Every structure is written in structure tokens, then in C-alpha cells.
C-alpha positions as a Python dict, from the first residue, in 0.01 Angstrom:
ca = {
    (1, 'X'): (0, 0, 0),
    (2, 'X'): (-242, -344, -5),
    (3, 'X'): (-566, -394, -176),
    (4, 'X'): (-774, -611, 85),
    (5, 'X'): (-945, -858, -69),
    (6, 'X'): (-1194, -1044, 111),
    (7, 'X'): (-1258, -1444, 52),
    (8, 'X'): (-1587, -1482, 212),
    (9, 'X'): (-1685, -1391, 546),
    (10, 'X'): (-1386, -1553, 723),
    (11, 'X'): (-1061, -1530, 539),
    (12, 'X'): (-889, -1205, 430),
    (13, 'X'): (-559, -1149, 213),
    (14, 'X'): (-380, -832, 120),
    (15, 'X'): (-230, -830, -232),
    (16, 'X'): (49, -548, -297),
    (17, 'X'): (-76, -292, -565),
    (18, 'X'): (194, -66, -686),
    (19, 'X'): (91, 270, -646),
    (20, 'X'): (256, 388, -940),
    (21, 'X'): (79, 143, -1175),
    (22, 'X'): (-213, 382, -1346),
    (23, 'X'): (-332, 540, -1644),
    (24, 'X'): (-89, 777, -1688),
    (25, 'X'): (257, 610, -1646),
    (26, 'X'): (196, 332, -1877),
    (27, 'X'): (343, 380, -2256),
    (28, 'X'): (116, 274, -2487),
    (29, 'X'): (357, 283, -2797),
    (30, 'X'): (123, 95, -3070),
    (31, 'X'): (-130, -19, -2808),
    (32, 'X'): (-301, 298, -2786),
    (33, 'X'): (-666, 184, -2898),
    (34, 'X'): (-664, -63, -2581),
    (35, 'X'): (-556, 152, -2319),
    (36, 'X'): (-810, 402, -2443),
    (37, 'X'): (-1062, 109, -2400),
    (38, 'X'): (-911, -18, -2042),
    (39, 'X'): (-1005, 373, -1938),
    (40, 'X'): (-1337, 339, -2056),
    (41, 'X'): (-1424, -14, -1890),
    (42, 'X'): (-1265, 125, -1556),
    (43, 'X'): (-1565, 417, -1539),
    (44, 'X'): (-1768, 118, -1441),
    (45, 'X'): (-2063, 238, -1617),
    (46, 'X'): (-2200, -69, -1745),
    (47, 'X'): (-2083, -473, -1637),
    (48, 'X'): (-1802, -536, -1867),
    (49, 'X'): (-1651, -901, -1932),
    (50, 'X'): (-1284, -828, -2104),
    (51, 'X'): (-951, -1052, -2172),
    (52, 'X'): (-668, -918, -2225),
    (53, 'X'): (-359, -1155, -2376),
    (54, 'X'): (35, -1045, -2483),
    (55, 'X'): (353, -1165, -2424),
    (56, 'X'): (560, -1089, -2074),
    (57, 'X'): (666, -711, -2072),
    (58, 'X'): (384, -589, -2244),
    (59, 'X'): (217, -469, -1941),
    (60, 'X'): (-69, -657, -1857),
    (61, 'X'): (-8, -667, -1433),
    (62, 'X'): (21, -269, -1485),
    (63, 'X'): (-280, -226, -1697),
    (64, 'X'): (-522, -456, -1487),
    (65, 'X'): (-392, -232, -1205),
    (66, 'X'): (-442, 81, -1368),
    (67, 'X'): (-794, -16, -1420),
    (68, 'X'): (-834, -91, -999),
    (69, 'X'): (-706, 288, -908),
    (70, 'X'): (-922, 426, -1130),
    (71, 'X'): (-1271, 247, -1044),
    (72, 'X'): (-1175, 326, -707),
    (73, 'X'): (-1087, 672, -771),
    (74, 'X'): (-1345, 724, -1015),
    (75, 'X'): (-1660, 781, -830),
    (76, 'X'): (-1821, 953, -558),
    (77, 'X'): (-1893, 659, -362),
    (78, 'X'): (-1639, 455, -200),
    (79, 'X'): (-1638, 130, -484),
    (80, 'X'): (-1506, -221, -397),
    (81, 'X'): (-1262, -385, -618),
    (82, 'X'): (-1031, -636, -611),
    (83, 'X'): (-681, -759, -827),
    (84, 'X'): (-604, -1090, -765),
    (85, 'X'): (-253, -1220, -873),
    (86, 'X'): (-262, -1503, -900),
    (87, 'X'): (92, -1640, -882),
    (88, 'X'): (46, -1504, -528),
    (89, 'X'): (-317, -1616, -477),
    (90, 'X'): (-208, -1938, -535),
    (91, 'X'): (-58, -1958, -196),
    (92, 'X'): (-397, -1920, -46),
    (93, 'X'): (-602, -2149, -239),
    (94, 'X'): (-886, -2123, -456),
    (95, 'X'): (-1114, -2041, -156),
    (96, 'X'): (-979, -1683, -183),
    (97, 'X'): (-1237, -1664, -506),
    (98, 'X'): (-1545, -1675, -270),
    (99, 'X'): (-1705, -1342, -199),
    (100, 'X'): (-1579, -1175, -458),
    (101, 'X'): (-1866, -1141, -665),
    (102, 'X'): (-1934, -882, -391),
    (103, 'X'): (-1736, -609, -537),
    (104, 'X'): (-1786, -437, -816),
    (105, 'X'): (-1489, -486, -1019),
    (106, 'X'): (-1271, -817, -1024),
    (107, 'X'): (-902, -827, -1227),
    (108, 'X'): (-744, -1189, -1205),
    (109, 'X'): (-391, -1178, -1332),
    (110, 'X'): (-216, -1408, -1528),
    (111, 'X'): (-447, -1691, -1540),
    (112, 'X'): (-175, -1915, -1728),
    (113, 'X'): (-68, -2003, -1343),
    (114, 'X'): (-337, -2205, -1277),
    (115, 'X'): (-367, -2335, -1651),
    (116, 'X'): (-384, -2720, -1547),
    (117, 'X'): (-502, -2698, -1162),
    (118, 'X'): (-860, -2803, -1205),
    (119, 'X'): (-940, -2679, -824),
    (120, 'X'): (-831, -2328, -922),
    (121, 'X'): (-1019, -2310, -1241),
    (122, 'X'): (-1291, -2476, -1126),
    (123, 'X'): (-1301, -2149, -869),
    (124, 'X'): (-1256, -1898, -1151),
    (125, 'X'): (-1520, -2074, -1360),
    (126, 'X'): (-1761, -2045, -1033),
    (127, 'X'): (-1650, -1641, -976),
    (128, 'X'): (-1708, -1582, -1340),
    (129, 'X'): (-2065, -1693, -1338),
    (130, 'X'): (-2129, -1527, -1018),
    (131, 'X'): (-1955, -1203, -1132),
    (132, 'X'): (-2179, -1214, -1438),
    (133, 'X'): (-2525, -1299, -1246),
    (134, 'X'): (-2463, -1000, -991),
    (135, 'X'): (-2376, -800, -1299),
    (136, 'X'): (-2042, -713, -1227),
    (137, 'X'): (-1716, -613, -1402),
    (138, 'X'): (-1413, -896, -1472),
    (139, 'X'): (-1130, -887, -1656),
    (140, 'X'): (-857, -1120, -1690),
    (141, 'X'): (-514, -1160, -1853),
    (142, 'X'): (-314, -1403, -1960),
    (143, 'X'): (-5, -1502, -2215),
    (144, 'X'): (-241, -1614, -2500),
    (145, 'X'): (-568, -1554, -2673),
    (146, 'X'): (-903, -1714, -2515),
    (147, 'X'): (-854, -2043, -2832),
    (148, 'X'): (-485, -2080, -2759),
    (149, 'X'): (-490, -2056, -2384),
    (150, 'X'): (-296, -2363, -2169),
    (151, 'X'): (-624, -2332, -1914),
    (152, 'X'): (-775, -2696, -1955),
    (153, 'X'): (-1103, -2653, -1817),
    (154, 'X'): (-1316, -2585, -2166),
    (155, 'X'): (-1592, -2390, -2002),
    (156, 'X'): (-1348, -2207, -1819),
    (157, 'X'): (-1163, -2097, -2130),
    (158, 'X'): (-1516, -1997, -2284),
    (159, 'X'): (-1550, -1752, -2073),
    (160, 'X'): (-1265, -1549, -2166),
    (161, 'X'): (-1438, -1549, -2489),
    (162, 'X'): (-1762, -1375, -2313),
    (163, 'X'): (-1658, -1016, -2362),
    (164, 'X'): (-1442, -801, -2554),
    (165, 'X'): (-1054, -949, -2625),
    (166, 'X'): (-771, -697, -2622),
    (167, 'X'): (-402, -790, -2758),
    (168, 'X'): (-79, -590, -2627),
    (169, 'X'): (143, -571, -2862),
    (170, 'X'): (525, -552, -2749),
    (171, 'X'): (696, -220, -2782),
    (172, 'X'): (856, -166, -3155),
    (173, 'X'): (1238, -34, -3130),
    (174, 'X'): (1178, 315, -3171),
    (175, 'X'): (901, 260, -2916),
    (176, 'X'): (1124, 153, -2658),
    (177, 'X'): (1347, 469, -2774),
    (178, 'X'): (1072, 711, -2691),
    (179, 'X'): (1036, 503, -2364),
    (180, 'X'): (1342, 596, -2227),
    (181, 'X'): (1332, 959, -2350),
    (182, 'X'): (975, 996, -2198),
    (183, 'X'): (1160, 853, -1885),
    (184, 'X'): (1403, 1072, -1870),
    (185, 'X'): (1195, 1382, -1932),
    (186, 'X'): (949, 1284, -1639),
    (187, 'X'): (1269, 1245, -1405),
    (188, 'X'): (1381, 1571, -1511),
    (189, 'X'): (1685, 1395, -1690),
    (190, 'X'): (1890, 1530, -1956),
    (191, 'X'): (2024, 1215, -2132),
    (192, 'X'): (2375, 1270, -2327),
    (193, 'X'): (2424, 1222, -2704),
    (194, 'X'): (2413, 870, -2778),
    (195, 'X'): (2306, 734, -2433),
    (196, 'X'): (1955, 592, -2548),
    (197, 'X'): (2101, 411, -2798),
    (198, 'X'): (2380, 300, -2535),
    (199, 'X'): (2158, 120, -2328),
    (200, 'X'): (1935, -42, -2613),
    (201, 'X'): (2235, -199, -2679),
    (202, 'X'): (2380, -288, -2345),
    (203, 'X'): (2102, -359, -2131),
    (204, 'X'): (1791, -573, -2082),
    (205, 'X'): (1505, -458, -2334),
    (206, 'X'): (1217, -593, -2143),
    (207, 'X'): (1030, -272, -2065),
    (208, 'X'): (1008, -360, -1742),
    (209, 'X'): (1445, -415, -1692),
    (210, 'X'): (1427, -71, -1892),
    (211, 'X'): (1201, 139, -1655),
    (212, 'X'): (1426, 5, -1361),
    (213, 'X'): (1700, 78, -1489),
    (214, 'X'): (1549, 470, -1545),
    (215, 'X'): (1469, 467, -1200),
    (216, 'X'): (1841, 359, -1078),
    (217, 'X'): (2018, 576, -1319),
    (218, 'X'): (1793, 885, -1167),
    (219, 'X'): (1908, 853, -811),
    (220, 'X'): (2226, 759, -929),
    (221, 'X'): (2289, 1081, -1156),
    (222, 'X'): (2131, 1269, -829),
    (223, 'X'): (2355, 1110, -601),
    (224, 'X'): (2682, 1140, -770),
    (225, 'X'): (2558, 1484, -863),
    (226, 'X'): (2652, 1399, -1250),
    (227, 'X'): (2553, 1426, -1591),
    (228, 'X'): (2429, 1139, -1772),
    (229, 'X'): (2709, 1058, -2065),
    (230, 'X'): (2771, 715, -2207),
    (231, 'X'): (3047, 690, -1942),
    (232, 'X'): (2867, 746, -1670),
    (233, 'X'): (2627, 500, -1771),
    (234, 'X'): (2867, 231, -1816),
    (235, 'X'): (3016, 270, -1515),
    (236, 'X'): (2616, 155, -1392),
    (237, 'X'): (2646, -103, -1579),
    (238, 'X'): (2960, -249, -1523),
    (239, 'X'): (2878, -273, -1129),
}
């Protein structure tokens, strides 16, 4: 499914939002305290101005979505929001900004992309102040906090300073443990003595290469109509 976003009264763009990226299927493992925060900004009760920073694999793209499907789902009247990626925004140019203080919630993600474009953060500078004079919601991520961020514009970068500044903190070993247990368990997956530890050790440990890899050993394990054992798993791996 695409979120329509709309630049302006001429141009439209549809950005892929992954269904499955809400509340209730992201781990929070230490980071708890900000994705009971990310819940509360989503109710859209007040205009919000929020940052949130952390290293790749910490879950920023699924959080800022998260936040999307539930301001849309979250009221009785149909509300207009819009995530703009902007690796893929980029491919549009920064004209896709206009209009957009028309909704009522804006998340721009991963705004070290731009970092050194001065058209493109020109544009975000423009959509912040317009987002903040119609008195709506933005929220933003990027790699680093507002002081260390690579985006060159300095008034730009101020404004990531406007609101409140969440950190995600990356997922401690026994985090990622409970990860792929609380994988399993939602797949309906019994995992074999030692197989967690298994795949720590053998695969990937980005969270995102580990939820993946859930997902293929599921319809693998339904396929093959098997058990998942530590041989069974290697043989995944080994393909």
C-alpha cells in the first residue's frame, strides 16, 4: 500500500509504507520510554516538533511509520499525514515539500541524505516554519543528534532542536535474544535448543537482517513441513 503525498496543487508522489511497520511489532528492548512517547505524539492532540537520532538498525524508518498508521487510525475523522523518505524523495526534488504544511502530521526520514544539498534543506527549513505557523505536527530522524548532525544549513539544524529529542539505543545482546524468541512465538515457532544462539552467531545481527531472516525461516519450516533444529537452520544458511 502507498501513502499519497501531495506537493502542491500539481505534483503528486506515492511513497511505499509498510503495512506491518506500527506500534505493536516494533521491540523496544531498552528504548521503551521513547516508543511510549512516539504513541503519545501520534494522538495528535497538541502540535508536536520531535527529532529522533540512532544509529542504522535501530528503527527509526519503522517508528516514524508507526507514528503515520496511528494518526491516521487514531481518530474519527479521516486525518492527513504524510512520511517522506527521503532517500526516495530525493528523486523528485525538493518541490515535493510544498503543500505539505496542509496535513496534519509530517515525518521526514533520514534527513542525513540531504545533509549538504542546500536546495533540499533550504525546502525542509521552509516546511518546518510553515508546519510550525499552521500549528502542525513534524518529526524527523536522522543518524545523529540535532549539534552533531552533517545538515549544513545552521538554521536548518536549529530546528531539530525546536522540540523534544529522542535517542534509540541499539538492541543489547540479550535484547536481540528476546527478539528472536518474541519472533518465533508470534510465528507460532517452536525454536530448538540452541538455535537462538545459532544464529547470533552465524548470521547478520542488524535487527533488521534478523527479522528477515525470522520471516524466511517461518515459511521455510512451513514449507518443508520441519522442525526448527540447528541443522535445519544451517542448511538456510548455507544456501
Amino acid at each position: 500500500m502507498s501513502t499519497t503525498v501531495r506537493a502542491g496543487a500539481q505534483l503528486s508522489f506515492d511513497f511505499h509504507r509498510d503495512q506491518s511497520a506500527v506500534f505493536d511489532s516494533f521491540f523496544p528492548g531498552g528504548n521503551e520510554e521513547v516508543l511510549g512517547a512516539l504513541r503519545r505524539l501520534s494522538a495528535l492532540e497538541s502540535a508536536q516538533s520531535a527529532y529522533l537520532w540512532g544509529p542504522p538498525g535501530t528503527g527509526k524508518s519503522h517508528l516514524l511509520q508507526a507514528m503515520c498508521h496511528a494518526a491516521s487510525a487514531g481518530s474519527d475523522r479521516p486525518v492527513a499525514v504524510s512520511y517522506l523518505p527521503l532517500p526516495g524523495a530525493m528523486r523528485h526534488g525538493p518541490e515535493i515539500c510544498d503543500g505539505l504544511e496542509s496535513c496534519a502530521m509530517v515525518c521526514v526520514d533520514d534527513l542525513d541524505a540531504v545533509a549538504g544539498n542546500d536546495a533540499w534543506e533550504r525546502a525542509l527549513f521552509a516546511l518546518y516554519n510553515r508546519l510550525r505557523d499552521a500549528g502542525r505536527t513534524v518529526v524527523a530522524s536522522g543518524r545523529a543528534p540535532p549539534r552533531a548532525s552533517p545538515i549544513v544549513l545552521p538554521d536548518l539544524r536549529s530546528r531539530l532542536e525546536w522540540g523534544l529529542v529522542y535517542q534509540l539505543r541499539p538492541l543489547s545482546e540479550e535484547h536481540k535474544r528476546d527478539l528472536l524468541l518474541e519472533r518465533g512465538r508470534q510465528r507460532g515457532l517452536t525454536l530448538g535448543p540452541g538455535v537462538v544462539e545459532y544464529v547470533l552467531r552465524r548470521h547478520p545481527r542488524d535487527v533488521g537482517s534478523l527479522c528477515a531472516f525470522m520471516e524466511r525461516l517461518d515459511r521455510a519450516s512451513l514449507s518443508a513441513h520441519r522442525h526448527v533444529t540447528i541443522p535445519f537452520v544451517r542448511s538456510l544458511l548455507d544456501e
